[in-house]
mmCIF file with all atom_site columns, C-alpha atoms in Angstrom:
data_model
loop_
_atom_site.group_PDB
_atom_site.id
_atom_site.type_symbol
_atom_site.label_atom_id
_atom_site.label_alt_id
_atom_site.label_comp_id
_atom_site.label_asym_id
_atom_site.label_entity_id
_atom_site.label_seq_id
_atom_site.pdbx_PDB_ins_code
_atom_site.Cartn_x
_atom_site.Cartn_y
_atom_site.Cartn_z
_atom_site.occupancy
_atom_site.B_iso_or_equiv
_atom_site.pdbx_formal_charge
_atom_site.auth_seq_id
_atom_site.auth_comp_id
_atom_site.auth_asym_id
_atom_site.auth_atom_id
_atom_site.pdbx_PDB_model_num
ATOM 1   C CA . UNK A 1 1   ? 7.013  -15.230 21.228  1.00 56.00 ? 1   UNK A CA 1
ATOM 2   C CA . UNK A 1 2   ? 10.299 -16.273 19.813  1.00 58.00 ? 2   UNK A CA 1
ATOM 3   C CA . UNK A 1 3   ? 9.812  -13.872 16.854  1.00 59.00 ? 3   UNK A CA 1
ATOM 4   C CA . UNK A 1 4   ? 9.497  -10.946 19.336  1.00 56.00 ? 4   UNK A CA 1
ATOM 5   C CA . UNK A 1 5   ? 12.378 -12.136 21.240  1.00 52.00 ? 5   UNK A CA 1
ATOM 6   C CA . UNK A 1 6   ? 14.485 -12.277 18.146  1.00 55.00 ? 6   UNK A CA 1
ATOM 7   C CA . UNK A 1 7   ? 13.479 -8.775  17.050  1.00 60.00 ? 7   UNK A CA 1
ATOM 8   C CA . UNK A 1 8   ? 14.231 -7.406  20.516  1.00 53.00 ? 8   UNK A CA 1
ATOM 9   C CA . UNK A 1 9   ? 17.707 -9.039  20.549  1.00 55.00 ? 9   UNK A CA 1
ATOM 10  C CA . UNK A 1 10  ? 18.308 -7.733  17.042  1.00 57.00 ? 10  UNK A CA 1
ATOM 11  C CA . UNK A 1 11  ? 17.511 -4.141  18.102  1.00 56.00 ? 11  UNK A CA 1
ATOM 12  C CA . UNK A 1 12  ? 19.723 -4.393  21.177  1.00 55.00 ? 12  UNK A CA 1
ATOM 13  C CA . UNK A 1 13  ? 22.623 -5.671  19.103  1.00 56.00 ? 13  UNK A CA 1
ATOM 14  C CA . UNK A 1 14  ? 22.004 -2.947  16.526  1.00 55.00 ? 14  UNK A CA 1
ATOM 15  C CA . UNK A 1 15  ? 22.087 -0.313  19.237  1.00 54.00 ? 15  UNK A CA 1
ATOM 16  C CA . UNK A 1 16  ? 25.336 -1.661  20.630  1.00 53.00 ? 16  UNK A CA 1
ATOM 17  C CA . UNK A 1 17  ? 26.965 -1.901  17.153  1.00 49.00 ? 17  UNK A CA 1
ATOM 18  C CA . UNK A 1 18  ? 26.028 1.773   16.509  1.00 51.00 ? 18  UNK A CA 1
ATOM 19  C CA . UNK A 1 19  ? 27.763 2.690   19.751  1.00 51.00 ? 19  UNK A CA 1
ATOM 20  C CA . UNK A 1 20  ? 30.679 0.635   18.818  1.00 53.00 ? 20  UNK A CA 1
ATOM 21  C CA . UNK A 1 21  ? 31.029 2.270   15.381  1.00 67.00 ? 21  UNK A CA 1
ATOM 22  C CA . UNK A 1 22  ? 31.221 5.716   16.995  1.00 83.00 ? 22  UNK A CA 1
ATOM 23  C CA . UNK A 1 23  ? 35.021 6.233   16.931  1.00 94.00 ? 23  UNK A CA 1
ATOM 24  C CA . UNK A 1 24  ? 36.596 7.709   20.059  1.00 95.00 ? 24  UNK A CA 1
ATOM 25  C CA . UNK A 1 25  ? 38.451 10.951  19.087  1.00 96.00 ? 25  UNK A CA 1
ATOM 26  C CA . UNK A 1 26  ? 42.140 10.800  19.035  1.00 95.00 ? 26  UNK A CA 1
ATOM 27  C CA . UNK A 1 27  ? 44.264 12.826  21.543  1.00 95.00 ? 27  UNK A CA 1
ATOM 28  C CA . UNK A 1 28  ? 45.430 14.941  18.609  1.00 96.00 ? 28  UNK A CA 1
ATOM 29  C CA . UNK A 1 29  ? 41.718 15.821  17.691  1.00 96.00 ? 29  UNK A CA 1
ATOM 30  C CA . UNK A 1 30  ? 40.935 16.828  21.242  1.00 96.00 ? 30  UNK A CA 1
ATOM 31  C CA . UNK A 1 31  ? 44.096 18.876  21.540  1.00 95.00 ? 31  UNK A CA 1
ATOM 32  C CA . UNK A 1 32  ? 43.183 20.654  18.120  1.00 96.00 ? 32  UNK A CA 1
ATOM 33  C CA . UNK A 1 33  ? 39.737 21.451  19.643  1.00 95.00 ? 33  UNK A CA 1
ATOM 34  C CA . UNK A 1 34  ? 41.255 22.832  22.718  1.00 94.00 ? 34  UNK A CA 1
ATOM 35  C CA . UNK A 1 35  ? 43.696 24.935  20.710  1.00 93.00 ? 35  UNK A CA 1
ATOM 36  C CA . UNK A 1 36  ? 40.896 26.108  18.474  1.00 94.00 ? 36  UNK A CA 1
ATOM 37  C CA . UNK A 1 37  ? 38.795 27.398  21.501  1.00 93.00 ? 37  UNK A CA 1
ATOM 38  C CA . UNK A 1 38  ? 41.885 28.854  23.241  1.00 91.00 ? 38  UNK A CA 1
ATOM 39  C CA . UNK A 1 39  ? 41.727 26.405  26.185  1.00 90.00 ? 39  UNK A CA 1
ATOM 40  C CA . UNK A 1 40  ? 45.374 26.804  26.858  1.00 87.00 ? 40  UNK A CA 1
ATOM 41  C CA . UNK A 1 41  ? 45.220 30.529  27.019  1.00 87.00 ? 41  UNK A CA 1
ATOM 42  C CA . UNK A 1 42  ? 42.169 30.399  29.321  1.00 87.00 ? 42  UNK A CA 1
ATOM 43  C CA . UNK A 1 43  ? 43.879 27.903  31.699  1.00 86.00 ? 43  UNK A CA 1
ATOM 44  C CA . UNK A 1 44  ? 46.976 29.978  31.703  1.00 84.00 ? 44  UNK A CA 1
ATOM 45  C CA . UNK A 1 45  ? 45.054 32.924  32.781  1.00 86.00 ? 45  UNK A CA 1
ATOM 46  C CA . UNK A 1 46  ? 43.335 31.071  35.424  1.00 86.00 ? 46  UNK A CA 1
ATOM 47  C CA . UNK A 1 47  ? 46.634 29.759  36.696  1.00 84.00 ? 47  UNK A CA 1
ATOM 48  C CA . UNK A 1 48  ? 47.968 33.340  36.852  1.00 85.00 ? 48  UNK A CA 1
ATOM 49  C CA . UNK A 1 49  ? 44.980 34.649  38.733  1.00 88.00 ? 49  UNK A CA 1
ATOM 50  C CA . UNK A 1 50  ? 45.257 31.862  41.191  1.00 87.00 ? 50  UNK A CA 1
ATOM 51  C CA . UNK A 1 51  ? 48.926 32.599  41.712  1.00 86.00 ? 51  UNK A CA 1
ATOM 52  C CA . UNK A 1 52  ? 48.050 36.213  42.189  1.00 88.00 ? 52  UNK A CA 1
ATOM 53  C CA . UNK A 1 53  ? 45.396 35.332  44.871  1.00 90.00 ? 53  UNK A CA 1
ATOM 54  C CA . UNK A 1 54  ? 47.871 32.980  46.559  1.00 88.00 ? 54  UNK A CA 1
ATOM 55  C CA . UNK A 1 55  ? 50.644 35.588  46.505  1.00 88.00 ? 55  UNK A CA 1
ATOM 56  C CA . UNK A 1 56  ? 48.397 38.084  48.182  1.00 89.00 ? 56  UNK A CA 1
ATOM 57  C CA . UNK A 1 57  ? 47.299 35.394  50.820  1.00 90.00 ? 57  UNK A CA 1
ATOM 58  C CA . UNK A 1 58  ? 50.944 34.360  51.410  1.00 89.00 ? 58  UNK A CA 1
ATOM 59  C CA . UNK A 1 59  ? 53.016 37.580  51.309  1.00 87.00 ? 59  UNK A CA 1
ATOM 60  C CA . UNK A 1 60  ? 55.963 35.810  52.835  1.00 91.00 ? 60  UNK A CA 1
ATOM 61  C CA . UNK A 1 61  ? 56.518 33.743  49.671  1.00 87.00 ? 61  UNK A CA 1
ATOM 62  C CA . UNK A 1 62  ? 58.908 35.440  47.264  1.00 88.00 ? 62  UNK A CA 1
ATOM 63  C CA . UNK A 1 63  ? 57.604 36.738  43.909  1.00 83.00 ? 63  UNK A CA 1
ATOM 64  C CA . UNK A 1 64  ? 60.133 34.510  42.042  1.00 83.00 ? 64  UNK A CA 1
ATOM 65  C CA . UNK A 1 65  ? 58.284 31.440  43.301  1.00 85.00 ? 65  UNK A CA 1
ATOM 66  C CA . UNK A 1 66  ? 55.028 32.653  41.787  1.00 82.00 ? 66  UNK A CA 1
ATOM 67  C CA . UNK A 1 67  ? 56.677 33.385  38.455  1.00 78.00 ? 67  UNK A CA 1
ATOM 68  C CA . UNK A 1 68  ? 57.913 29.787  38.332  1.00 77.00 ? 68  UNK A CA 1
ATOM 69  C CA . UNK A 1 69  ? 54.677 28.491  39.402  1.00 78.00 ? 69  UNK A CA 1
ATOM 70  C CA . UNK A 1 70  ? 52.855 29.994  36.387  1.00 75.00 ? 70  UNK A CA 1
ATOM 71  C CA . UNK A 1 71  ? 54.351 28.068  33.482  1.00 78.00 ? 71  UNK A CA 1
ATOM 72  C CA . UNK A 1 72  ? 53.151 26.585  30.137  1.00 72.00 ? 72  UNK A CA 1
ATOM 73  C CA . UNK A 1 73  ? 54.201 23.030  31.518  1.00 83.00 ? 73  UNK A CA 1
ATOM 74  C CA . UNK A 1 74  ? 51.417 23.186  34.098  1.00 82.00 ? 74  UNK A CA 1
ATOM 75  C CA . UNK A 1 75  ? 48.770 24.109  31.595  1.00 85.00 ? 75  UNK A CA 1
ATOM 76  C CA . UNK A 1 76  ? 49.931 21.352  29.309  1.00 87.00 ? 76  UNK A CA 1
ATOM 77  C CA . UNK A 1 77  ? 49.675 18.825  32.203  1.00 89.00 ? 77  UNK A CA 1
ATOM 78  C CA . UNK A 1 78  ? 46.145 19.969  32.909  1.00 89.00 ? 78  UNK A CA 1
ATOM 79  C CA . UNK A 1 79  ? 45.120 19.692  29.186  1.00 91.00 ? 79  UNK A CA 1
ATOM 80  C CA . UNK A 1 80  ? 46.563 16.205  29.170  1.00 93.00 ? 80  UNK A CA 1
ATOM 81  C CA . UNK A 1 81  ? 44.271 15.271  32.020  1.00 94.00 ? 81  UNK A CA 1
ATOM 82  C CA . UNK A 1 82  ? 41.344 16.726  30.285  1.00 94.00 ? 82  UNK A CA 1
ATOM 83  C CA . UNK A 1 83  ? 41.771 14.793  26.897  1.00 96.00 ? 83  UNK A CA 1
ATOM 84  C CA . UNK A 1 84  ? 40.252 11.495  28.312  1.00 97.00 ? 84  UNK A CA 1
ATOM 85  C CA . UNK A 1 85  ? 37.159 13.472  29.533  1.00 97.00 ? 85  UNK A CA 1
ATOM 86  C CA . UNK A 1 86  ? 36.595 14.775  26.055  1.00 96.00 ? 86  UNK A CA 1
ATOM 87  C CA . UNK A 1 87  ? 37.221 11.352  24.673  1.00 97.00 ? 87  UNK A CA 1
ATOM 88  C CA . UNK A 1 88  ? 34.663 9.914   26.966  1.00 96.00 ? 88  UNK A CA 1
ATOM 89  C CA . UNK A 1 89  ? 31.963 12.391  26.136  1.00 96.00 ? 89  UNK A CA 1
ATOM 90  C CA . UNK A 1 90  ? 32.505 13.065  22.491  1.00 97.00 ? 90  UNK A CA 1
ATOM 91  C CA . UNK A 1 91  ? 32.869 10.966  19.346  1.00 96.00 ? 91  UNK A CA 1
ATOM 92  C CA . UNK A 1 92  ? 35.533 11.679  16.658  1.00 96.00 ? 92  UNK A CA 1
ATOM 93  C CA . UNK A 1 93  ? 32.677 12.935  14.568  1.00 97.00 ? 93  UNK A CA 1
ATOM 94  C CA . UNK A 1 94  ? 31.519 15.288  17.245  1.00 96.00 ? 94  UNK A CA 1
ATOM 95  C CA . UNK A 1 95  ? 35.048 16.670  17.609  1.00 96.00 ? 95  UNK A CA 1
ATOM 96  C CA . UNK A 1 96  ? 35.252 17.193  13.838  1.00 96.00 ? 96  UNK A CA 1
ATOM 97  C CA . UNK A 1 97  ? 31.871 18.980  13.955  1.00 97.00 ? 97  UNK A CA 1
ATOM 98  C CA . UNK A 1 98  ? 33.111 21.294  16.797  1.00 97.00 ? 98  UNK A CA 1
ATOM 99  C CA . UNK A 1 99  ? 36.371 22.005  15.085  1.00 96.00 ? 99  UNK A CA 1
ATOM 100 C CA . UNK A 1 100 ? 34.521 23.140  11.978  1.00 97.00 ? 100 UNK A CA 1
ATOM 101 C CA . UNK A 1 101 ? 32.189 25.288  14.113  1.00 96.00 ? 101 UNK A CA 1
ATOM 102 C CA . UNK A 1 102 ? 35.006 26.930  16.225  1.00 95.00 ? 102 UNK A CA 1
ATOM 103 C CA . UNK A 1 103 ? 37.220 27.547  13.147  1.00 96.00 ? 103 UNK A CA 1
ATOM 104 C CA . UNK A 1 104 ? 34.227 29.236  11.387  1.00 96.00 ? 104 UNK A CA 1
ATOM 105 C CA . UNK A 1 105 ? 33.567 32.968  11.622  1.00 97.00 ? 105 UNK A CA 1
ATOM 106 C CA . UNK A 1 106 ? 30.639 32.389  13.946  1.00 97.00 ? 106 UNK A CA 1
ATOM 107 C CA . UNK A 1 107 ? 32.747 30.018  16.093  1.00 95.00 ? 107 UNK A CA 1
ATOM 108 C CA . UNK A 1 108 ? 35.412 32.625  16.454  1.00 94.00 ? 108 UNK A CA 1
ATOM 109 C CA . UNK A 1 109 ? 32.815 35.271  17.347  1.00 96.00 ? 109 UNK A CA 1
ATOM 110 C CA . UNK A 1 110 ? 31.552 32.883  20.053  1.00 94.00 ? 110 UNK A CA 1
ATOM 111 C CA . UNK A 1 111 ? 35.087 32.446  21.434  1.00 92.00 ? 111 UNK A CA 1
ATOM 112 C CA . UNK A 1 112 ? 35.801 36.118  21.533  1.00 92.00 ? 112 UNK A CA 1
ATOM 113 C CA . UNK A 1 113 ? 32.366 37.243  22.735  1.00 94.00 ? 113 UNK A CA 1
ATOM 114 C CA . UNK A 1 114 ? 31.538 34.522  25.275  1.00 91.00 ? 114 UNK A CA 1
ATOM 115 C CA . UNK A 1 115 ? 33.689 35.716  28.208  1.00 90.00 ? 115 UNK A CA 1
ATOM 116 C CA . UNK A 1 116 ? 32.016 39.130  28.155  1.00 93.00 ? 116 UNK A CA 1
ATOM 117 C CA . UNK A 1 117 ? 28.534 37.636  27.546  1.00 94.00 ? 117 UNK A CA 1
ATOM 118 C CA . UNK A 1 118 ? 29.160 35.349  30.585  1.00 92.00 ? 118 UNK A CA 1
ATOM 119 C CA . UNK A 1 119 ? 30.468 38.191  32.802  1.00 93.00 ? 119 UNK A CA 1
ATOM 120 C CA . UNK A 1 120 ? 27.370 40.271  32.044  1.00 96.00 ? 120 UNK A CA 1
ATOM 121 C CA . UNK A 1 121 ? 25.140 37.360  32.507  1.00 95.00 ? 121 UNK A CA 1
ATOM 122 C CA . UNK A 1 122 ? 26.723 36.575  35.897  1.00 94.00 ? 122 UNK A CA 1
ATOM 123 C CA . UNK A 1 123 ? 26.216 40.199  36.973  1.00 95.00 ? 123 UNK A CA 1
ATOM 124 C CA . UNK A 1 124 ? 22.443 40.029  35.973  1.00 96.00 ? 124 UNK A CA 1
ATOM 125 C CA . UNK A 1 125 ? 22.184 36.656  37.798  1.00 95.00 ? 125 UNK A CA 1
ATOM 126 C CA . UNK A 1 126 ? 23.768 38.139  40.849  1.00 94.00 ? 126 UNK A CA 1
ATOM 127 C CA . UNK A 1 127 ? 21.457 41.026  40.912  1.00 95.00 ? 127 UNK A CA 1
ATOM 128 C CA . UNK A 1 128 ? 18.452 38.761  40.296  1.00 95.00 ? 128 UNK A CA 1
ATOM 129 C CA . UNK A 1 129 ? 19.482 36.573  43.031  1.00 94.00 ? 129 UNK A CA 1
ATOM 130 C CA . UNK A 1 130 ? 19.794 39.457  45.508  1.00 93.00 ? 130 UNK A CA 1
ATOM 131 C CA . UNK A 1 131 ? 16.373 40.727  44.700  1.00 95.00 ? 131 UNK A CA 1
ATOM 132 C CA . UNK A 1 132 ? 14.782 37.354  45.024  1.00 93.00 ? 132 UNK A CA 1
ATOM 133 C CA . UNK A 1 133 ? 16.532 36.761  48.296  1.00 90.00 ? 133 UNK A CA 1
ATOM 134 C CA . UNK A 1 134 ? 15.222 40.105  49.646  1.00 90.00 ? 134 UNK A CA 1
ATOM 135 C CA . UNK A 1 135 ? 11.738 39.127  48.458  1.00 91.00 ? 135 UNK A CA 1
ATOM 136 C CA . UNK A 1 136 ? 11.950 35.794  50.251  1.00 90.00 ? 136 UNK A CA 1
ATOM 137 C CA . UNK A 1 137 ? 13.167 37.251  53.486  1.00 89.00 ? 137 UNK A CA 1
ATOM 138 C CA . UNK A 1 138 ? 10.380 39.910  53.393  1.00 89.00 ? 138 UNK A CA 1
ATOM 139 C CA . UNK A 1 139 ? 7.638  37.277  52.615  1.00 89.00 ? 139 UNK A CA 1
ATOM 140 C CA . UNK A 1 140 ? 8.921  35.018  55.451  1.00 88.00 ? 140 UNK A CA 1
ATOM 141 C CA . UNK A 1 141 ? 9.095  37.870  57.887  1.00 88.00 ? 141 UNK A CA 1
ATOM 142 C CA . UNK A 1 142 ? 5.518  38.817  57.019  1.00 89.00 ? 142 UNK A CA 1
ATOM 143 C CA . UNK A 1 143 ? 4.396  35.265  57.655  1.00 89.00 ? 143 UNK A CA 1
ATOM 144 C CA . UNK A 1 144 ? 6.099  35.271  61.021  1.00 86.00 ? 144 UNK A CA 1
ATOM 145 C CA . UNK A 1 145 ? 8.376  32.496  59.916  1.00 87.00 ? 145 UNK A CA 1
ATOM 146 C CA . UNK A 1 146 ? 11.512 34.790  60.391  1.00 86.00 ? 146 UNK A CA 1
ATOM 147 C CA . UNK A 1 147 ? 12.059 37.657  62.849  1.00 88.00 ? 147 UNK A CA 1
ATOM 148 C CA . UNK A 1 148 ? 12.956 41.198  61.851  1.00 86.00 ? 148 UNK A CA 1
ATOM 149 C CA . UNK A 1 149 ? 16.687 40.222  61.767  1.00 84.00 ? 149 UNK A CA 1
ATOM 150 C CA . UNK A 1 150 ? 15.778 37.584  59.076  1.00 82.00 ? 150 UNK A CA 1
ATOM 151 C CA . UNK A 1 151 ? 16.496 34.766  61.508  1.00 86.00 ? 151 UNK A CA 1
ATOM 152 C CA . UNK A 1 152 ? 14.529 31.934  62.852  1.00 87.00 ? 152 UNK A CA 1
ATOM 153 C CA . UNK A 1 153 ? 12.814 33.086  66.017  1.00 82.00 ? 153 UNK A CA 1
ATOM 154 C CA . UNK A 1 154 ? 14.500 31.665  69.231  1.00 71.00 ? 154 UNK A CA 1
ATOM 155 C CA . UNK A 1 155 ? 12.751 28.866  70.955  1.00 56.00 ? 155 UNK A CA 1
ATOM 156 C CA . UNK A 1 156 ? 13.615 29.135  74.569  1.00 38.00 ? 156 UNK A CA 1
ATOM 157 C CA . UNK A 1 157 ? 13.547 26.168  77.013  1.00 34.00 ? 157 UNK A CA 1
ATOM 158 C CA . UNK A 1 158 ? 10.599 27.787  78.728  1.00 34.00 ? 158 UNK A CA 1
ATOM 159 C CA . UNK A 1 159 ? 8.518  27.326  75.855  1.00 33.00 ? 159 UNK A CA 1
ATOM 160 C CA . UNK A 1 160 ? 8.723  23.580  76.068  1.00 40.00 ? 160 UNK A CA 1
ATOM 161 C CA . UNK A 1 161 ? 6.539  21.791  78.465  1.00 44.00 ? 161 UNK A CA 1
ATOM 162 C CA . UNK A 1 162 ? 8.395  20.437  81.452  1.00 45.00 ? 162 UNK A CA 1
ATOM 163 C CA . UNK A 1 163 ? 8.564  16.743  81.643  1.00 52.00 ? 163 UNK A CA 1
ATOM 164 C CA . UNK A 1 164 ? 6.306  15.126  84.119  1.00 54.00 ? 164 UNK A CA 1
ATOM 165 C CA . UNK A 1 165 ? 8.046  13.865  87.320  1.00 55.00 ? 165 UNK A CA 1
ATOM 166 C CA . UNK A 1 166 ? 8.659  10.148  87.529  1.00 56.00 ? 166 UNK A CA 1
ATOM 167 C CA . UNK A 1 167 ? 6.109  8.314   89.772  1.00 58.00 ? 167 UNK A CA 1
ATOM 168 C CA . UNK A 1 168 ? 7.429  7.257   93.210  1.00 55.00 ? 168 UNK A CA 1
ATOM 169 C CA . UNK A 1 169 ? 8.127  3.523   93.423  1.00 55.00 ? 169 UNK A CA 1
ATOM 170 C CA . UNK A 1 170 ? 5.219  1.477   94.773  1.00 55.00 ? 170 UNK A CA 1
ATOM 171 C CA . UNK A 1 171 ? 5.233  0.893   98.528  1.00 52.00 ? 171 UNK A CA 1
ATOM 172 C CA . UNK A 1 172 ? 7.420  3.938   99.392  1.00 50.00 ? 172 UNK A CA 1
ATOM 173 C CA . UNK A 1 173 ? 5.923  6.979   100.942 1.00 48.00 ? 173 UNK A CA 1
ATOM 174 C CA . UNK A 1 174 ? 7.537  10.513  101.136 1.00 46.00 ? 174 UNK A CA 1
#
């Protein structure tokens, strides 16, 4: 029994030591990765789009405000907040591997082609979801679960049995 306990303890310690040996990536490594994948550019575009939406929603705010709102400093602040997330989920070795990949010709192709690929995929997913939704509604309507308007049928109060009247107290007559 002691032998098995010792082996189990050894395995646990070995596992913990392996995790401890996995180096946390430096902030510089993570920032290099973000630079390689164009994270700053993507975040800047998102910030500009958000400002455009807000400008349309709030026409009383002068355009000069929105121009000041979209700046590199805000993007750098967001990247700074994201660094610890990458440090939590990736080792220094992982980041090195990702840097090698994204700096390679294939990695650069992924970076340039992924936005269009994702946009096309989202359109296909949207169309598929609409088709599936229509199929679901039609099936539920044919089963009588939904009415012709695609809603749950109304259950009126008359459909519920009326509660029984309370018995008269003993000894009293009407």
